[in-house]
XYZ file of C-alpha atoms in Angstrom:
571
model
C 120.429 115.801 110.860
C 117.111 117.630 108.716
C 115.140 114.789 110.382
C 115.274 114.952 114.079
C 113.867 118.470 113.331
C 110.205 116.758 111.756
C 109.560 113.582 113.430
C 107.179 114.808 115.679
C 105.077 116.493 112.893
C 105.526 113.146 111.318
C 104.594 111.053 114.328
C 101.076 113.024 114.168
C 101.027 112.425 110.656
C 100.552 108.858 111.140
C 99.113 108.392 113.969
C 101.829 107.048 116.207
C 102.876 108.542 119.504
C 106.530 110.256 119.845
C 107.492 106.683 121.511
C 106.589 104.519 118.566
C 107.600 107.124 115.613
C 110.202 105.793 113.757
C 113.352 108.070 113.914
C 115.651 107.959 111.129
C 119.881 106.783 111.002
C 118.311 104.312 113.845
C 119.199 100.512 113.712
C 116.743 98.179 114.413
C 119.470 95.939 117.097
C 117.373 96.060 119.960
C 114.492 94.091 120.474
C 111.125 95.045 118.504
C 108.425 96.790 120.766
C 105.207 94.495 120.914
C 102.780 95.435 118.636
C 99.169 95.200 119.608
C 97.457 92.239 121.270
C 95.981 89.495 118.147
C 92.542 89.964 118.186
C 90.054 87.219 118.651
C 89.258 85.757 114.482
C 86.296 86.982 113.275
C 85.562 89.533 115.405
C 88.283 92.543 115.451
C 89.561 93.703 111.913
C 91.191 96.864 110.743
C 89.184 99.577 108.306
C 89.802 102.602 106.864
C 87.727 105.432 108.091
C 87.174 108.703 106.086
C 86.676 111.968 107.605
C 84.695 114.418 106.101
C 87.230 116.997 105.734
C 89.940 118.875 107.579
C 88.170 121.310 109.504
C 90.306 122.357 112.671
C 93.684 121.373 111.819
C 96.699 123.721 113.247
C 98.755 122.931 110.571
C 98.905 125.554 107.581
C 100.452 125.064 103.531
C 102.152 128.121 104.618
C 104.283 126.728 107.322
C 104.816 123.146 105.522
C 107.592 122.469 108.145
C 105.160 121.508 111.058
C 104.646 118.517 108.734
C 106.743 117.952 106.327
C 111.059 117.330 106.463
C 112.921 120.349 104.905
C 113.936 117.895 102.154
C 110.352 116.881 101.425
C 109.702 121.007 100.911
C 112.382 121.210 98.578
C 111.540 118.331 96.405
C 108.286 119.748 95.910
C 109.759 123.098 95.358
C 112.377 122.209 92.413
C 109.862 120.383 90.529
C 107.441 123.279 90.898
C 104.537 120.771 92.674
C 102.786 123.178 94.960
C 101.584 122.028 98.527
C 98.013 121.328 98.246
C 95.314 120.823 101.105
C 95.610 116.764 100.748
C 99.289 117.059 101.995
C 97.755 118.651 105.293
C 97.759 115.932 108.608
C 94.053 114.829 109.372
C 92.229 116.447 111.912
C 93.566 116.185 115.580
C 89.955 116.601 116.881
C 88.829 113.785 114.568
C 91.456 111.489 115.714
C 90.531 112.167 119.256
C 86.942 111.630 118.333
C 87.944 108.155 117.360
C 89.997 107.593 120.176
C 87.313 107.852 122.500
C 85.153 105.623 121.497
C 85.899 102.620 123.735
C 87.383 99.182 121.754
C 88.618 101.342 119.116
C 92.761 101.123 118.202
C 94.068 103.531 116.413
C 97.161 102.346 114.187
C 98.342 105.371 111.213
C 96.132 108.111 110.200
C 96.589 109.418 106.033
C 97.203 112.750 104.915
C 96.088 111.884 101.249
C 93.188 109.705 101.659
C 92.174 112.457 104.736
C 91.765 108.676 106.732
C 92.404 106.579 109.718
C 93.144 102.770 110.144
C 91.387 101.256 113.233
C 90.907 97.915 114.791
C 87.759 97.317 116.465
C 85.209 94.783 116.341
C 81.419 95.352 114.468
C 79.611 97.055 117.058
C 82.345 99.827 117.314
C 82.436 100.175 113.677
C 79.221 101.301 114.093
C 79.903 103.345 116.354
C 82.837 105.150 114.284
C 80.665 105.149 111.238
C 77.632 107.166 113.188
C 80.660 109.955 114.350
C 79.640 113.538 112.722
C 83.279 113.666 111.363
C 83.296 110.241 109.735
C 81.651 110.051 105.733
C 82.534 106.213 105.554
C 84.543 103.091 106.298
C 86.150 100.145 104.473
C 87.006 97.081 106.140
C 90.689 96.191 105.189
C 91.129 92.342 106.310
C 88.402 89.665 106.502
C 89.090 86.263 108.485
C 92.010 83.820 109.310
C 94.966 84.218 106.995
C 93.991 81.792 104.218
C 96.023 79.512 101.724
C 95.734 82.152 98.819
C 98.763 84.196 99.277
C 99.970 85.376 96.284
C 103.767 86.893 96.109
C 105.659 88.020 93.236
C 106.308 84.650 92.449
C 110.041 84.715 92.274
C 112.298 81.468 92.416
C 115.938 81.242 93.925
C 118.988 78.986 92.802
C 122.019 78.842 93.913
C 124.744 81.154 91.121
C 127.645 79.155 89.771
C 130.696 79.965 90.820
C 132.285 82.582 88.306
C 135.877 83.864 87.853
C 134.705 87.102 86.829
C 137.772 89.176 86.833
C 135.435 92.591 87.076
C 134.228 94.094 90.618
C 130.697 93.310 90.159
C 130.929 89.789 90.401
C 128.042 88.211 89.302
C 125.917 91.369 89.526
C 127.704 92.513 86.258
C 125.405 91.642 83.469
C 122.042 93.364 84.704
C 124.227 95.961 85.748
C 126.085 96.402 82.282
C 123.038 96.143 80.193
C 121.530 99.140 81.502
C 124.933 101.023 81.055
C 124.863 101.320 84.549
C 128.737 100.171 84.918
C 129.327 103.154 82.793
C 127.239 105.330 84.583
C 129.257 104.344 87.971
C 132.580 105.350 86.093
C 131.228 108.594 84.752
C 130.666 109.174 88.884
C 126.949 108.714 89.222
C 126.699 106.038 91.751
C 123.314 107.010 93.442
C 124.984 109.768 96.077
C 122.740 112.277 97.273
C 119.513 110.434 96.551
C 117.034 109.274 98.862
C 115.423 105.660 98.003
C 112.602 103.869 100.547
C 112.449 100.387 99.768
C 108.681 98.741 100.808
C 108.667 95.004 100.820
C 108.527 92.035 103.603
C 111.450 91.929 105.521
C 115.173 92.747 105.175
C 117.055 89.575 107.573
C 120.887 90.012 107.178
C 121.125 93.484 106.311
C 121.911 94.202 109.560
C 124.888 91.629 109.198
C 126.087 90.846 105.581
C 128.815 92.120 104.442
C 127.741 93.582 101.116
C 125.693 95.718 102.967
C 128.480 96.738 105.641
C 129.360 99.879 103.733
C 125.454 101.200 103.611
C 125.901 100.355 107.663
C 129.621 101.934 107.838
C 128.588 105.055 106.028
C 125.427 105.757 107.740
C 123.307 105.593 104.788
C 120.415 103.705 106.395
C 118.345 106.575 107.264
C 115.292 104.957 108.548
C 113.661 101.711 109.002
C 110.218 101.097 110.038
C 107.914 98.385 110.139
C 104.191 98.942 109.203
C 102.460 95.473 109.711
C 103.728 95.090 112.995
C 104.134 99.032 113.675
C 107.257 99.357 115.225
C 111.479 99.433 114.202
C 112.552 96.358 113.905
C 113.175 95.429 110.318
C 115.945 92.965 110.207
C 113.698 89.670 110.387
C 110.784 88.570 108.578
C 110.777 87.360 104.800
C 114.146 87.481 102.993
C 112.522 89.068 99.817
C 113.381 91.988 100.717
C 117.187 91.643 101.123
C 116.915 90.427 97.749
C 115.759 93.247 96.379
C 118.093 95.915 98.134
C 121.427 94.041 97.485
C 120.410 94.571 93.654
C 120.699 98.230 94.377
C 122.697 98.586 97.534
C 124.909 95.852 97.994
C 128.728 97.047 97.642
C 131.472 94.132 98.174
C 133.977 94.845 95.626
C 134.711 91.906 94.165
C 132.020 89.815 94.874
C 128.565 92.236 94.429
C 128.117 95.740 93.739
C 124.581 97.088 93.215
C 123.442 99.833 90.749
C 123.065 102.561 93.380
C 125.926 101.508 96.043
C 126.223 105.087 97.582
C 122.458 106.177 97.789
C 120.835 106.309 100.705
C 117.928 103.809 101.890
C 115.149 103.886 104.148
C 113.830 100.373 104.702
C 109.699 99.318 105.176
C 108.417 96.484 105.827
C 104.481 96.654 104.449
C 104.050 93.768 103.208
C 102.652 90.305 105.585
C 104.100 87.497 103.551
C 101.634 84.990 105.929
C 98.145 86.496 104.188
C 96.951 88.688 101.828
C 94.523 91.723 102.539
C 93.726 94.975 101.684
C 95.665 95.920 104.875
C 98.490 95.186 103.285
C 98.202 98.310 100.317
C 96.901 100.541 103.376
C 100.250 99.913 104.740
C 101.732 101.048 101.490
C 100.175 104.365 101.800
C 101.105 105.001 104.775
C 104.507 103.848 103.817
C 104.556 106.566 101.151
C 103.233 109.398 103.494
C 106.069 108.379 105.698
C 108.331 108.688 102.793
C 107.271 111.660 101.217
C 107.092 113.462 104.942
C 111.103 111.981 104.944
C 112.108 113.763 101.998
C 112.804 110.645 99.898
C 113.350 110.671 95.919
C 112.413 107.528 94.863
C 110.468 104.236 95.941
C 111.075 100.804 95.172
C 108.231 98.741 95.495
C 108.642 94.939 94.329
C 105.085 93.890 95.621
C 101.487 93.421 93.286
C 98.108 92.714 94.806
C 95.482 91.162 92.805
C 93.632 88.247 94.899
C 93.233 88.053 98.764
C 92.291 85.376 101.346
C 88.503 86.537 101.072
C 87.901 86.304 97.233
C 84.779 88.426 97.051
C 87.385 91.744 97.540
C 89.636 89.931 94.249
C 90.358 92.991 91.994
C 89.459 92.570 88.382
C 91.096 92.721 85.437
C 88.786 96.236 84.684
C 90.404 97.470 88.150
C 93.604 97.891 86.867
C 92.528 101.135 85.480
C 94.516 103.481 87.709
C 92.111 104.519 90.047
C 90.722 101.986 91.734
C 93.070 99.730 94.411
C 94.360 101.533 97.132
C 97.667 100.771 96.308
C 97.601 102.478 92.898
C 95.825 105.562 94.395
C 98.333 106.067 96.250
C 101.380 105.165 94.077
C 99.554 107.955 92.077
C 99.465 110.507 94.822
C 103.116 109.832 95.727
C 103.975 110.518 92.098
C 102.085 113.774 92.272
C 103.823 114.638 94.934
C 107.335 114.494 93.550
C 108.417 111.246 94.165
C 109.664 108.559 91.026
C 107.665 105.370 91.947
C 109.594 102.252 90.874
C 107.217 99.583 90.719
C 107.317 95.879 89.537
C 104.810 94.331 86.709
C 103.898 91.186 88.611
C 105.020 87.542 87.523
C 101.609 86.693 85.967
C 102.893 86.088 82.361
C 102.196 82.190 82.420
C 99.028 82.567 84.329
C 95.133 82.851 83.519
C 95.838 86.403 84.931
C 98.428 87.276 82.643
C 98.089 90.739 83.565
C 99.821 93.469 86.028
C 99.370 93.729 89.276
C 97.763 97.047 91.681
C 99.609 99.082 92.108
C 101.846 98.532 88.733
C 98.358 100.131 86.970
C 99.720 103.906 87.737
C 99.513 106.426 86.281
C 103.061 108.576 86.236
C 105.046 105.984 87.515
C 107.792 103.727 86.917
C 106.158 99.554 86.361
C 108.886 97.580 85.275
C 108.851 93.950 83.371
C 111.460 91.492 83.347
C 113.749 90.273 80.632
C 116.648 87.764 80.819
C 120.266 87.718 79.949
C 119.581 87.661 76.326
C 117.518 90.688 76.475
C 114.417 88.729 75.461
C 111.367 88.934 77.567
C 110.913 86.536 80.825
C 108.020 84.614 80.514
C 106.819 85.079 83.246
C 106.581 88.771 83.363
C 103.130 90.482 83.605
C 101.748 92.249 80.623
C 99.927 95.468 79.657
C 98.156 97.343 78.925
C 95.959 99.159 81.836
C 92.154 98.511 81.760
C 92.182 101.831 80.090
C 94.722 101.450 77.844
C 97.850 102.977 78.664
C 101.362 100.719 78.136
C 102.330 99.675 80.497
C 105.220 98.135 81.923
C 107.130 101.355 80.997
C 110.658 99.835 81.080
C 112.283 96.603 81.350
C 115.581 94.798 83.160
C 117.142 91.458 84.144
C 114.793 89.667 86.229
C 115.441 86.208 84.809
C 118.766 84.747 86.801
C 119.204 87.939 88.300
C 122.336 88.010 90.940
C 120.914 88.150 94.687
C 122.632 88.562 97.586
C 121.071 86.445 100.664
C 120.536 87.145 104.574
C 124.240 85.448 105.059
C 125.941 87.075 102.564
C 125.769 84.552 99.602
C 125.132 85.693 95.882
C 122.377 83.349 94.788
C 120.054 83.869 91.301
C 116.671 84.291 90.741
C 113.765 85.121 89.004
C 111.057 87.548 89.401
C 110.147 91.365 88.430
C 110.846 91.379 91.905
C 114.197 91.971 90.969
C 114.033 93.663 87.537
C 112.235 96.639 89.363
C 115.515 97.459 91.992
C 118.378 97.046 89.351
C 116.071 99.498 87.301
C 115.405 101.754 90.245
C 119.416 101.948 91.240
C 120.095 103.152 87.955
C 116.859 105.519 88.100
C 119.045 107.274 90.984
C 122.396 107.565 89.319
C 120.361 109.249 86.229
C 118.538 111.205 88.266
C 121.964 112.216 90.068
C 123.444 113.186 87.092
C 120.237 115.485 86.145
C 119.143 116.676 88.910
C 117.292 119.474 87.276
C 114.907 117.320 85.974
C 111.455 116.233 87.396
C 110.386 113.142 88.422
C 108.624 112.730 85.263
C 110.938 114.059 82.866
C 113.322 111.146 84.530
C 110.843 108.685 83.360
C 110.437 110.310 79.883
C 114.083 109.829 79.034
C 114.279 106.673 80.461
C 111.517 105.264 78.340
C 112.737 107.914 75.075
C 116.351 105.724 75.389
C 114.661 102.373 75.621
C 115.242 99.927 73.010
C 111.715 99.727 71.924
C 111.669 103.157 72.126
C 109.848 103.653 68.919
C 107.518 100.712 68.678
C 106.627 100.118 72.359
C 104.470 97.421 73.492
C 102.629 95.686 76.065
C 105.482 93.373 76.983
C 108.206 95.382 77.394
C 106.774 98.962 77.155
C 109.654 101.444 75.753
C 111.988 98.199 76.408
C 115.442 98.116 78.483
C 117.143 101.613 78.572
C 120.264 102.809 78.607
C 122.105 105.080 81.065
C 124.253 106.654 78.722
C 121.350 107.472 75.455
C 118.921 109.211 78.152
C 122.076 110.984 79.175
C 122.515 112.355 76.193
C 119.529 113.422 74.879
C 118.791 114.968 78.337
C 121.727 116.773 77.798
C 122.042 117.470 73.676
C 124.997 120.222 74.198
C 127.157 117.984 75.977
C 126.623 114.631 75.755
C 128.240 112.342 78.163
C 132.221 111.891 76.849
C 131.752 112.852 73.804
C 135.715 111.600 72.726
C 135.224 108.518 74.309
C 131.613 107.784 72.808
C 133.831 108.670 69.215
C 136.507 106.432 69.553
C 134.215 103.425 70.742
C 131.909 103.967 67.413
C 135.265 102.601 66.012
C 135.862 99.847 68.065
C 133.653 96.532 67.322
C 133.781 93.280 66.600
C 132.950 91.301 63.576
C 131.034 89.409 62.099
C 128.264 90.345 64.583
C 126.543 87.910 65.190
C 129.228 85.639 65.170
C 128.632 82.439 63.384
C 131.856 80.586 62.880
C 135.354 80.509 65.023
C 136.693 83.704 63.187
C 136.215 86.848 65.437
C 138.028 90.327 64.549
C 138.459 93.412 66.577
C 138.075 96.732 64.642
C 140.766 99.102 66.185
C 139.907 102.611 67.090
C 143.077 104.983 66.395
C 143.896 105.157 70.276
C 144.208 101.380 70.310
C 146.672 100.856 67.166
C 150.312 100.796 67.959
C 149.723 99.646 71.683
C 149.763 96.411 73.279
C 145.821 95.100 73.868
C 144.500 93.300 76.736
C 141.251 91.355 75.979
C 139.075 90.218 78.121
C 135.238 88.267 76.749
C 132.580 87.899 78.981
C 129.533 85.884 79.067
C 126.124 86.960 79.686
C 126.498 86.167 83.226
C 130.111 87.876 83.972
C 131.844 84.910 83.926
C 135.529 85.373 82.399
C 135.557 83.023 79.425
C 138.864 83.952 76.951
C 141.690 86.527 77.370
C 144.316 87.178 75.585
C 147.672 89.805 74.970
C 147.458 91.496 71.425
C 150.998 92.721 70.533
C 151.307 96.501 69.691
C 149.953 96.880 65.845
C 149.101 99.197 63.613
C 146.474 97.750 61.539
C 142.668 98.583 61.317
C 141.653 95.136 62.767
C 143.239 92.505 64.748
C 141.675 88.977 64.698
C 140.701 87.513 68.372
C 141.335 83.625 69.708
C 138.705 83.011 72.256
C 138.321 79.530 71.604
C 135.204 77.959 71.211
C 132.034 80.199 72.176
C 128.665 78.547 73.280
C 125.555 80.626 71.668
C 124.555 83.623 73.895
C 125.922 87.503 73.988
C 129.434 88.085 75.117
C 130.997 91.340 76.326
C 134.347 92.243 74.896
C 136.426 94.420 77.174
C 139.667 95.929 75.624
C 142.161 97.697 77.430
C 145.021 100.177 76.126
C 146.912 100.989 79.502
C 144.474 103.321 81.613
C 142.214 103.342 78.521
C 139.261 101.329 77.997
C 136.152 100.078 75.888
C 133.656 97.445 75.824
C 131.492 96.366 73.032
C 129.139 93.512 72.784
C 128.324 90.674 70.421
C 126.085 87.944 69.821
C 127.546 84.150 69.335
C 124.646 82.133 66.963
């Protein structure tokens, strides 16, 4: 494979030695590797330290391969983003500088911040800091991990059972109401693209079985694990898991994700047991490393606001796209080619109230959360930026979202955690489909097919979109089936909403003088009414579901092979 060809270049590129590099297509089954010794509290943290400049490296922009995967050179290359001297690995005589002075660990070294992280104690900070090629330091984690944690927030129940006669399972409503079912039968399922997921552990992916296909087919191309800096991936917090079976999971049936044939590289950044600036370094890195891999798109479900030393707490008037590490660097990964999928934070029914770093970027992808009623969650974080710009861009199902847990079980819950995956699957199946377009120009049809598209806000941004609009207007002379797209603007129900028990079916002209199969879903995929409709050749047919609860059905009719769906609201 492309990668065995880079890793070395990418080893130096972070700092790690050949032994410790992670090497893509590699399960994490044996044990981890130790990762350094705890320090004693109070006395060894970890800091970023700045170099000067680049003076001295051996690598050149005109030989990008020394550095940089064959796929990451063409990404750049058919978006026309030229190689720049920021993509360039640090110094090697500046990292052996710091290597020599004694007490001083080196742990990843950054291309775009031209930067090292090292552990050491005070005294060889100093030391580091008085180096000719160092301009300056900042200390990444302060003290014992405290009680301020903050995560995304999210909350798990346990999913009713459902006899949802549909291969999704549970999974199909978030999936369905970004017309990402009909983007999987049009034959955009995510194949081809690259996606690095960054989050706190992935237990069970290693052993579920909605995730035996992404095992079976090989399409795990890395995994790597930056807060304990080694392979092993397949322990630690369950968030994670969560968020890749929205995208990845593929158990006919039972769950099927939005992107069930892309390929995933899985990092673990994120130390659920504190909260430090350490924790966005590793997200940088974690973007170098994908961006050196040649990946398309990141999905990042994580926020950073307070920390266990509160003097660092960003501010409101930080969230102004420059300022937290983690946004400068979403930025710079953005810049470089790569779609950043990012979450809006759960801070909706808090003093907060507002986004989270690194959701504050500019040219990427921060997603809120809406429920199965397409009306916002709660809980999701609001815009706009400190300087003004809307943000979240987009929106999804992250209230009672369908989960799939370390054993295998499909479970609910809440969060932008989850809105931002089921988004970013269906970011990969567009982006599939158009693979002539940018990074950006994904993002602008995305947001131009929204549902707020024309009045968009600080709640929602451009609202949910929808596979099939951005299709089209991405492609004007030849929209997405255009007969099929024709015959559905005659098939609907009525009245919509529905008020009473009377429900008709208007009959497009290749569904009169067949036999009908009718299926109604509820919001959550459950099966709730079906029924035979004799062969007819009138203009409507009236339905007998029964009695409907309020909420938003989905009406599935089938003519033999043929079939349409429409959707209505019960008041």
């Amino acid at each position: 494979m492309v990668f065995s060809r880079f890793f070395s270049g990418l080893a130096l590129a972070l700092g790690l030695s050949a032994s410790v590099a992670p090497t893509p297509a590699e399960a994490s089954s044996r044990p981890a590797a130790p990762g350094p010794a705890s320090p004693a509290p109070g006395t060894v943290r970890k800091h970023l330290i700045y170099f000067k400049d680049k003076a001295g490296t051996p690598h050149q922009l005109s030989r990008p391969q020394t550095f940089l995967s064959a796929r990451a050179v063409q990404r750049r290359q058919r978006q026309g983003i030229a190689l720049l001297p920021r993509d360039l690995p640090v110094s090697p005589a500046y990292v052996q500088q710091v290597k020599a002075v004694p007490g001083a660990q080196l742990w990843y070294t950054s291309r775009w911040f031209n930067a090292a992280v090292v552990a050491c104690d005070s005294a060889t900070l100093q030391q580091l800091q008085a180096l000719p090629c160092v301009r300056g330091a900042r200390t990444l984690n302060r003290g014992l991990p405290g009680s301020r944690k903050r995560g995304e927030g999210e909350q798990t129940s346990t999913a009713p059972e459902s006899t949802a006669a549909n291969p999704y399972g549970k999974a199909y409503p978030q999936a369905q109401m970004l017309g990402a079912v009909r983007m999987h039968e049009a034959g955009f399922r995510g194949e081809g693209l690259q996606i690095a997921v960054f989050d706190a552990g992935f237990p069970g992916v290693n052993t579920a079985p909605a995730f035996a296909a992404l095992r079976n087919e090989q399409r795990l191309a890395s995994t790597f694990n930056f807060v304990d800096k080694n392979k092993a991936v397949y322990q630690r917090n369950s968030h994670g898991t969560h968020c890749l079976s929205t995208m990845a999971a593929n158990e006919p049936g039972v769950y099927i994700g939005t992107a069930p044939q892309a390929t995933y590289h899985l990092c673990i950044t994120e130390d659920s047991y504190s909260e430090h600036p350490v924790e966005e370094a590793n997200w940088l890195i974690a973007a170098e490393y994908a961006d050196s891999a040649g990946v398309d798109i990141i999905s990042s479900s994580l926020g950073y606001t307070t920390f266990d030393y509160p003097s660092i707490d960003y501010t409101y008037a930080d969230l102004n796209g420059r300022t937290a590490i983690s946004t400068r660097a979403a930025t710079l990964a953005a810049r470089v080619g790569m779609l950043v999928v990012n979450s809006a934070g759960n801070e909706g029914n808090n003093t907060w109230r507002y986004i989270t770093a690194p959701a504050d970027a500019d040219s990427i992808l921060t997603v809120g959360a809406v429920d199965s009623l397409r009306g916002r969650a709660s809980f999701s974080s609001r815009g706009p930026t400190a300087d003004g710009r809307i943000k979240p861009n987009l929106a999804a199902m992250g209230e009672q979202t369908a989960i799939v847990t370390p054993d295998g079980r499909v479970n609910r819950g809440n969060g932008t955690s989850y809105s931002c995956p089921v988004l970013a699957g269906m970011v990969a199946g567009f982006w599939q489909a158009n693979p002539q377009l940018t990074a950006q120009q994904v993002i602008s049809f995305l947001q131009r097919s929204g549902s707020r598209a024309a009045t968009p806000n600080d709640e929602v941004g451009y609202g949910i979109p929808d596979f099939v609009q951005a299709y089209n207007l991405a492609n004007p002379g030849a929209p997405l089936a255009t007969q099929a797209a024709s015959a559905q603007q005659n098939l609907f129900i009525y009245p919509n909403p529905v008020k009473e028990t009377e429900l008709y079916l208007q009959l497009a002209v290749g569904f009169q003088g067949v036999p009908l199969r009718v299926r109604i879903y509820d919001a959550r995929g459950a099966l709730v009414a079906e029924e035979q409709v004799a062969a007819t050749t009138a203009a409507a047919v009236r339905l007998q579901p029964g009695v409907l609860v309020k909420g938003v059905y989905t009406c599935t009719v089938s003519a033999g092979r043929e079939q349409r769906t429409v959707r209505f609201v019960k008041l």
